[in-house]
Phi, psi and omega in degrees: 000129178276125180276132178265125185302316182292324178295316178298313181297315180294318179295320179295315180296316181296312181293324177295317179298319179294313180294323178298319179294315179298316180297316180297320176296318178300318178296319181292322185270329185223062186299323181293317179296316179297322177296321177297313179297320177301319177298318177298316184291334180261028179057036176082017181299141176243167187299337180288351177098351179276155179251134175233105177251134174219177184298322180296314180291325176298311183294310183292323176296318178295316179297315178301315181297316180295319178297315180295322178295319178296315179298317177301314180298316179296313181294320177297319177299316178297314181297322178301311179298320182295311183282339179266000177060040179261000000 
């Protein structure tokens, strides 16, 4: 399959805009939970700059990342179909 540059660029921009909006709404509605997930994703980093990694932060960060990657892939696929009119 030949990849079309404009379709990839448009699908990437559309899916990023949607995820950015969802993330911003999440921060506005659940700031404490989002801060917890951010900590997991940053290997337990805290605002003082020190890193605390343990099995729990490793596991939860990995699970969060995989879920977000799957959602990104699904949304990108949808956006690809949408902008390529398939």
